PDB file of N, CA and C in Angstrom:
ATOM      1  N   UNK A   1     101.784 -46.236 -42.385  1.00 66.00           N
ATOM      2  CA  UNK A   1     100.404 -45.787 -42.431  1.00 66.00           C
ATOM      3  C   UNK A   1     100.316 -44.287 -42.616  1.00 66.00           C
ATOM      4  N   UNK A   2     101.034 -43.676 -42.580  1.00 80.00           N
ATOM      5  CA  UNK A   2     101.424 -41.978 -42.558  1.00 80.00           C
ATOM      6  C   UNK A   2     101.026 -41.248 -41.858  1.00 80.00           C
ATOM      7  N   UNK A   3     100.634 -42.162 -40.880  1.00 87.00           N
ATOM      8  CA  UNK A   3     100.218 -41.314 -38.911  1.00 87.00           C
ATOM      9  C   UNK A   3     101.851 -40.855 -38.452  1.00 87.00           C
ATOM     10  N   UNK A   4     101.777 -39.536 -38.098  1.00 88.00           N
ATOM     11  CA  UNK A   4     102.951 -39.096 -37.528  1.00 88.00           C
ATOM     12  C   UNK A   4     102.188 -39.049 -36.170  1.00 88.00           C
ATOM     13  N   UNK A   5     102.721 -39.199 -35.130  1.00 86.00           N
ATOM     14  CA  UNK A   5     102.402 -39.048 -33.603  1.00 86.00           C
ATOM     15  C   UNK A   5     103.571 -38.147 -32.885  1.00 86.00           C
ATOM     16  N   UNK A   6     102.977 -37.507 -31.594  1.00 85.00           N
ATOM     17  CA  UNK A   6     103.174 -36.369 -31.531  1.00 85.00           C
ATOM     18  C   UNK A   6     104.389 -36.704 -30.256  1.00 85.00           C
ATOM     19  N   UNK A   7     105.105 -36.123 -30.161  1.00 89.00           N
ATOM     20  CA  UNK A   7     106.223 -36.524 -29.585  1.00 89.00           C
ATOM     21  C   UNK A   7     105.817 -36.261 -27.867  1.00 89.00           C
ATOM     22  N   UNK A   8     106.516 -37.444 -27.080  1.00 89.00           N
ATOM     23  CA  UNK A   8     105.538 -37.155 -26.106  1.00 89.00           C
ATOM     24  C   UNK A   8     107.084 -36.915 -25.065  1.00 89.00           C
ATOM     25  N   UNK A   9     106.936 -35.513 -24.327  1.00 88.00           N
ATOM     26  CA  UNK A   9     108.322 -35.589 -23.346  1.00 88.00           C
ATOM     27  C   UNK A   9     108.100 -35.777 -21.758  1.00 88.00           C
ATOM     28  N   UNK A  10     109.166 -36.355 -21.415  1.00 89.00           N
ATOM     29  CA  UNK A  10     109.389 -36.617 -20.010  1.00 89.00           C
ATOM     30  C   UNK A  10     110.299 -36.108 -19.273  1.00 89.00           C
ATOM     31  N   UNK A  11     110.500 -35.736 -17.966  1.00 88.00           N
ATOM     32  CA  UNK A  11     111.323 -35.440 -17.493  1.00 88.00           C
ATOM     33  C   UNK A  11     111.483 -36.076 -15.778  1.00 88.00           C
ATOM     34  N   UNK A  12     112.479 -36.131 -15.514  1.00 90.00           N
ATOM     35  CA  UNK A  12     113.083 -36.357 -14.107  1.00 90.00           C
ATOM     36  C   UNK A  12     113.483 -35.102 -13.427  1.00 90.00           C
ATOM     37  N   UNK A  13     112.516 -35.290 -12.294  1.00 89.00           N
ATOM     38  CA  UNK A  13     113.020 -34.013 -11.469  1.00 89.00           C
ATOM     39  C   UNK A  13     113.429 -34.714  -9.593  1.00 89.00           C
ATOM     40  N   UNK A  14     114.445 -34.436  -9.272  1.00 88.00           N
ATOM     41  CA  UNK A  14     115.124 -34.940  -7.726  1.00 88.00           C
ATOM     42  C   UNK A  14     116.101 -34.159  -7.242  1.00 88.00           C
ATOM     43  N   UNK A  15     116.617 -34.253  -6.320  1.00 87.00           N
ATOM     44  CA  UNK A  15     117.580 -33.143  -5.512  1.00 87.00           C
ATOM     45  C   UNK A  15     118.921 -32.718  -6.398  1.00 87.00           C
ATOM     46  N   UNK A  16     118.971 -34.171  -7.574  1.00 91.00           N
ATOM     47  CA  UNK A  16     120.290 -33.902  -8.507  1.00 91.00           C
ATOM     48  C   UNK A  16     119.666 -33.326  -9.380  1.00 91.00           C
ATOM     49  N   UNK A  17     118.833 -32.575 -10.075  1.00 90.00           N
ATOM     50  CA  UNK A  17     118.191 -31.960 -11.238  1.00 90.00           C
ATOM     51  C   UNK A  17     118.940 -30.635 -11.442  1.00 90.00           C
ATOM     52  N   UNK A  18     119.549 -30.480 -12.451  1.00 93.00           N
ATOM     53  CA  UNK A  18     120.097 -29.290 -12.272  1.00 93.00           C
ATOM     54  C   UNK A  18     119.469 -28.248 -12.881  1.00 93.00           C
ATOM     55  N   UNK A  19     119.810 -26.707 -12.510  1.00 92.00           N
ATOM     56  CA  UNK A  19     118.839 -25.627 -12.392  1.00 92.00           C
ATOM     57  C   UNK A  19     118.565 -25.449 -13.752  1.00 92.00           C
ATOM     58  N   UNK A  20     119.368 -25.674 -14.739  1.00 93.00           N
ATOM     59  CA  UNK A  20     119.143 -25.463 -16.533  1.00 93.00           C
ATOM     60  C   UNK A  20     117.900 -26.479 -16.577  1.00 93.00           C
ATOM     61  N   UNK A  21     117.767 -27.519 -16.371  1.00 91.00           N
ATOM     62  CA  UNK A  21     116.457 -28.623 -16.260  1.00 91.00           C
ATOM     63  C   UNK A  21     115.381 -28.292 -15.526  1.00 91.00           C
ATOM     64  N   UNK A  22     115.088 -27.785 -15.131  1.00 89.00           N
ATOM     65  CA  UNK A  22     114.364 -26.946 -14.042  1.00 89.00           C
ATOM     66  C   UNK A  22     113.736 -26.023 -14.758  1.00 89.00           C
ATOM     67  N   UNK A  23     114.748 -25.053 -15.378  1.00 88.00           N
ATOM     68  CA  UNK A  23     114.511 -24.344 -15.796  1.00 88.00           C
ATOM     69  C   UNK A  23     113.110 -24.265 -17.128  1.00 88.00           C
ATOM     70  N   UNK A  24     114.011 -25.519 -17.882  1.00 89.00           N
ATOM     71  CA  UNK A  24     113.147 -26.076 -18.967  1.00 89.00           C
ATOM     72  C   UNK A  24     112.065 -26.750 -18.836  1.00 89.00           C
ATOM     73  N   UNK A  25     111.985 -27.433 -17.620  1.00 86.00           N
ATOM     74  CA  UNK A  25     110.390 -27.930 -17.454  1.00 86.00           C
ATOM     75  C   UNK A  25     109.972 -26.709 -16.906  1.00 86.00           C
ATOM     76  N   UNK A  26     110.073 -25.745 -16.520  1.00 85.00           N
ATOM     77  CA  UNK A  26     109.367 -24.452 -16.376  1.00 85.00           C
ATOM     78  C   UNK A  26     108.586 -24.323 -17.639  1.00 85.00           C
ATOM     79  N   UNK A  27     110.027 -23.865 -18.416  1.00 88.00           N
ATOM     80  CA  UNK A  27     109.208 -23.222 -19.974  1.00 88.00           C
ATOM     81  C   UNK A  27     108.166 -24.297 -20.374  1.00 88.00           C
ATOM     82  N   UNK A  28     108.347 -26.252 -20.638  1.00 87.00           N
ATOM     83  CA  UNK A  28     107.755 -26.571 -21.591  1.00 87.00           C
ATOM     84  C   UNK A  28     107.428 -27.952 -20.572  1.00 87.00           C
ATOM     85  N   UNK A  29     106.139 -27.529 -20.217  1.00 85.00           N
ATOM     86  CA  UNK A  29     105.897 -28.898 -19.260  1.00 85.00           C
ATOM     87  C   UNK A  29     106.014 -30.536 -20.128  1.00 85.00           C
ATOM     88  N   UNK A  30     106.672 -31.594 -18.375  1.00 87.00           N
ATOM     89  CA  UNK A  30     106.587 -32.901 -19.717  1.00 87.00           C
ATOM     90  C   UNK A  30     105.267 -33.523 -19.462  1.00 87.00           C
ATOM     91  N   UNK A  31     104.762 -34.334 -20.059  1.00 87.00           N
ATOM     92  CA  UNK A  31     103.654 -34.969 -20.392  1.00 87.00           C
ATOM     93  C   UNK A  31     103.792 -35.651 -19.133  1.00 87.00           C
ATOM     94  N   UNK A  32     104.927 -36.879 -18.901  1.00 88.00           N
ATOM     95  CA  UNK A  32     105.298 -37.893 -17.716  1.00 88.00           C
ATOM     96  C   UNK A  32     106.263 -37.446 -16.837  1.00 88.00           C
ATOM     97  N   UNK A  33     106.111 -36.979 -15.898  1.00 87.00           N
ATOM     98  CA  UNK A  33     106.976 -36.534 -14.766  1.00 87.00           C
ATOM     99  C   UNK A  33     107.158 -37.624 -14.033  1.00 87.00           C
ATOM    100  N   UNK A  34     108.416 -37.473 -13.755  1.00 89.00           N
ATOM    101  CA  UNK A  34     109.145 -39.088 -12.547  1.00 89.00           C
ATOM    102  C   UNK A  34     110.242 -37.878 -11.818  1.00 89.00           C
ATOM    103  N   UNK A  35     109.629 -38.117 -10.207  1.00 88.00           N
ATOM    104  CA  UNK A  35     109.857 -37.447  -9.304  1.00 88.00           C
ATOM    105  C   UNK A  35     110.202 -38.012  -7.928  1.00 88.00           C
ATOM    106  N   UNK A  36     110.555 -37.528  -6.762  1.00 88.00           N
ATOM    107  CA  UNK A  36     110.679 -38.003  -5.488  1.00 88.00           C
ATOM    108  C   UNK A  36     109.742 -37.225  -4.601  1.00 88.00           C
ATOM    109  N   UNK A  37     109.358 -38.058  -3.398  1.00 88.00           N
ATOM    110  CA  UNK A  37     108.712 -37.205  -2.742  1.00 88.00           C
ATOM    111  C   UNK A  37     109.238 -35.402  -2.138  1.00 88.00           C
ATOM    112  N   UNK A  38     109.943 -35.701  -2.053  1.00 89.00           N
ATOM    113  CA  UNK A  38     110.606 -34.526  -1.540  1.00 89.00           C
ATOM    114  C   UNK A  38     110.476 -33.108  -2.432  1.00 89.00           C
ATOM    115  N   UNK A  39     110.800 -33.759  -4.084  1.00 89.00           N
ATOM    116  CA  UNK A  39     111.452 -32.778  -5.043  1.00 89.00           C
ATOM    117  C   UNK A  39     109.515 -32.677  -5.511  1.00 89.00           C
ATOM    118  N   UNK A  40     108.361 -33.778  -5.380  1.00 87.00           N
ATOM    119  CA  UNK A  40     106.719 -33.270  -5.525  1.00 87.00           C
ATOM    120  C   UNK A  40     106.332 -32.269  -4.954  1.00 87.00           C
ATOM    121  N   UNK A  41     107.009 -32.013  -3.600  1.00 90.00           N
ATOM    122  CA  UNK A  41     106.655 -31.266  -2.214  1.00 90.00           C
ATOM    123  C   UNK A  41     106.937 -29.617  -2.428  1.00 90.00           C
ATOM    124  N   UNK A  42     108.634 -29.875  -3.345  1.00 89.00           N
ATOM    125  CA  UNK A  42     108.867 -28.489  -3.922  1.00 89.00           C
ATOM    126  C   UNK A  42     107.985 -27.721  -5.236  1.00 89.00           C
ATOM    127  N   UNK A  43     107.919 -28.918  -5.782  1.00 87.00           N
ATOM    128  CA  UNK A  43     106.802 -28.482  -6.852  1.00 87.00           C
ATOM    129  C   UNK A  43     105.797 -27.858  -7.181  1.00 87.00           C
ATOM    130  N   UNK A  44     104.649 -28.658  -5.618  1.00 89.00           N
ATOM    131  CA  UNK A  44     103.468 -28.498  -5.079  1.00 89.00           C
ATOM    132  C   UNK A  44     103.366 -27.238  -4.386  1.00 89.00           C
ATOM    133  N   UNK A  45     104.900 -26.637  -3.858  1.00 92.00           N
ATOM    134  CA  UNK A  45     104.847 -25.214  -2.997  1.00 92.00           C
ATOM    135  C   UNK A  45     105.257 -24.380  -3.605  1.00 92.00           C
ATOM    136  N   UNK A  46     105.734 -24.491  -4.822  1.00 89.00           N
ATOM    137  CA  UNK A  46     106.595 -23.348  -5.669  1.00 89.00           C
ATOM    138  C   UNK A  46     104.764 -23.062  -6.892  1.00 89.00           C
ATOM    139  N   UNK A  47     104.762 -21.283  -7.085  1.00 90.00           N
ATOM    140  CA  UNK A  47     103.433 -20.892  -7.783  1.00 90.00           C
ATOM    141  C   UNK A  47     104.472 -21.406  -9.082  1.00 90.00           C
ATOM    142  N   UNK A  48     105.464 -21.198  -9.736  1.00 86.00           N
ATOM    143  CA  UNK A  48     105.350 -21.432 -11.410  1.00 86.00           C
ATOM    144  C   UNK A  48     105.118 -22.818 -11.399  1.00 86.00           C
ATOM    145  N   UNK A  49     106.046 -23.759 -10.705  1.00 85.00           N
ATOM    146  CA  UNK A  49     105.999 -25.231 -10.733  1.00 85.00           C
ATOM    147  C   UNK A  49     104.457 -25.866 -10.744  1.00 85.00           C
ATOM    148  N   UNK A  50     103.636 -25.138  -9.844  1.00 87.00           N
ATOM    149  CA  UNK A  50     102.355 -25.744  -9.576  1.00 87.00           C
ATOM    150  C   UNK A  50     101.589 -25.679 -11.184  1.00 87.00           C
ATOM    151  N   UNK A  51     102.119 -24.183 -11.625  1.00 84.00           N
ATOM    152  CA  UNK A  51     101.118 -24.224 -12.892  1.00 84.00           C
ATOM    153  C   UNK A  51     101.440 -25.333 -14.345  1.00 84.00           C
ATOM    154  N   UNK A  52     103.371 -25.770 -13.787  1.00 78.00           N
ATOM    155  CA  UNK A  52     103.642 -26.639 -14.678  1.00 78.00           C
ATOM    156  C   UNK A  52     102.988 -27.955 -14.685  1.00 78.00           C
ATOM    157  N   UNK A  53     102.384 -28.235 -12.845  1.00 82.00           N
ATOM    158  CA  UNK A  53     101.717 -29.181 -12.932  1.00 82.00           C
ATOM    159  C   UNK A  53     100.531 -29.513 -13.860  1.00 82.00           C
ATOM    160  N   UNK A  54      99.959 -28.401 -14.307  1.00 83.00           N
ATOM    161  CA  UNK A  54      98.317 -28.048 -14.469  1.00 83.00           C
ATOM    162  C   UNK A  54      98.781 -29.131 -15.495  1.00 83.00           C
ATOM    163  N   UNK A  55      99.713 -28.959 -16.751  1.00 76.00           N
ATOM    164  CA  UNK A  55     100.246 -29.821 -18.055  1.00 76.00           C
ATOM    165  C   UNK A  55     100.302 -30.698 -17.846  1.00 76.00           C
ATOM    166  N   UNK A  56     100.727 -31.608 -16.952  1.00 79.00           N
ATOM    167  CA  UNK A  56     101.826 -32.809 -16.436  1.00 79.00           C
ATOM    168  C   UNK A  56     100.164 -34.098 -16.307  1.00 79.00           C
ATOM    169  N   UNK A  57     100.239 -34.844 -17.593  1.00 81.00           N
ATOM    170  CA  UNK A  57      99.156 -35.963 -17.464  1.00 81.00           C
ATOM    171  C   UNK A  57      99.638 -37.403 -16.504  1.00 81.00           C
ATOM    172  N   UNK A  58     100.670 -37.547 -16.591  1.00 84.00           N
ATOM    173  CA  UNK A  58     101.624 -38.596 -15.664  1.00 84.00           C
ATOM    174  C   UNK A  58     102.306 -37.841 -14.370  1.00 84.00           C
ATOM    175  N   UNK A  59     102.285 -38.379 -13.151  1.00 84.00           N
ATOM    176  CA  UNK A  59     103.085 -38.099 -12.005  1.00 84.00           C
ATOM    177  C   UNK A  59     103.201 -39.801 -11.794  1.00 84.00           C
ATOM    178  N   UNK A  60     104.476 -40.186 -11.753  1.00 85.00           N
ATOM    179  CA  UNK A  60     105.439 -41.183 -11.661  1.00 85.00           C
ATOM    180  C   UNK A  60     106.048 -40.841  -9.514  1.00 85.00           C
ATOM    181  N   UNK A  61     105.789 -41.451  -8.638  1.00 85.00           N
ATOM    182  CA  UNK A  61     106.568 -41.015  -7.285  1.00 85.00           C
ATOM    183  C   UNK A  61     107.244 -41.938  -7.327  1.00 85.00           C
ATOM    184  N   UNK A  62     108.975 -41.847  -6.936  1.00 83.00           N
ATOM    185  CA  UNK A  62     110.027 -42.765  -6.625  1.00 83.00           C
ATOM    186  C   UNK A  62     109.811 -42.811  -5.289  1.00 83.00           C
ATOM    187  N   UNK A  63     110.191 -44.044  -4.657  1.00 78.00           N
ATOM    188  CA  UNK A  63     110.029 -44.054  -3.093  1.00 78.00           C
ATOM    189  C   UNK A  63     108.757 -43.713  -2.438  1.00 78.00           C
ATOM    190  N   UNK A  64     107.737 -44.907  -2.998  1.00 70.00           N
ATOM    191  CA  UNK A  64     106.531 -43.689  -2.510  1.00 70.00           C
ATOM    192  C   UNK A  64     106.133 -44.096  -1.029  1.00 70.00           C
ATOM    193  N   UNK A  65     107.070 -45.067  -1.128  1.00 71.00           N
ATOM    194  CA  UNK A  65     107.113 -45.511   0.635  1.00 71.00           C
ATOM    195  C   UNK A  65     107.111 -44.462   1.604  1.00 71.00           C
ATOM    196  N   UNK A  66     107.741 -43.262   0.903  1.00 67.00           N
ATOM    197  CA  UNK A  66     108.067 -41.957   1.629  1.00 67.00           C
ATOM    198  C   UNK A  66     107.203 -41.175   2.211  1.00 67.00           C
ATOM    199  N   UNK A  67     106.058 -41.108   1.571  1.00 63.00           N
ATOM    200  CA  UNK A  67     104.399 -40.840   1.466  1.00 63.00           C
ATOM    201  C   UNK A  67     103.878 -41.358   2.222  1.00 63.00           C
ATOM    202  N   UNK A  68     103.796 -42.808   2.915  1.00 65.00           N
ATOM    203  CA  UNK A  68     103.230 -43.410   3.749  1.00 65.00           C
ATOM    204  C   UNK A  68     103.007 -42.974   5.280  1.00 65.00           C
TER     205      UNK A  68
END
């Protein structure tokens, strides 16, 4: 049909995320974030992370039993 669609990125962020990944969802927020409670908590308290949230249309919680 010659619809190009726009590439949509995701990322995983948890206690194993390493700091180069981190780094990069800094620079280029993903669309779908899949996270743990713990590693939301850092997110939610860190000022750059929060503004990566502002981007982030999906929040995915692993364990959200954790939350309860």
């Amino acid at each position: 049909m010659g619809l190009e669609l726009p590439p949509i990125r995701a990322a995983v962020r948890t206690g194993d995320t390493t700091q180069a990944e981190r780094r990069g969802m800094l620079r280029r927020a993903p669309h779908i974030l899949v996270t743990t409670p713990e590693s939301l908590y850092l997110l939610l308290t860190g000022q750059k992370s929060r503004e990566v949230l502002r981007g982030v249309e999906t929040v995915i919680v692993d364990e959200i039993h954790a939350l309860a």
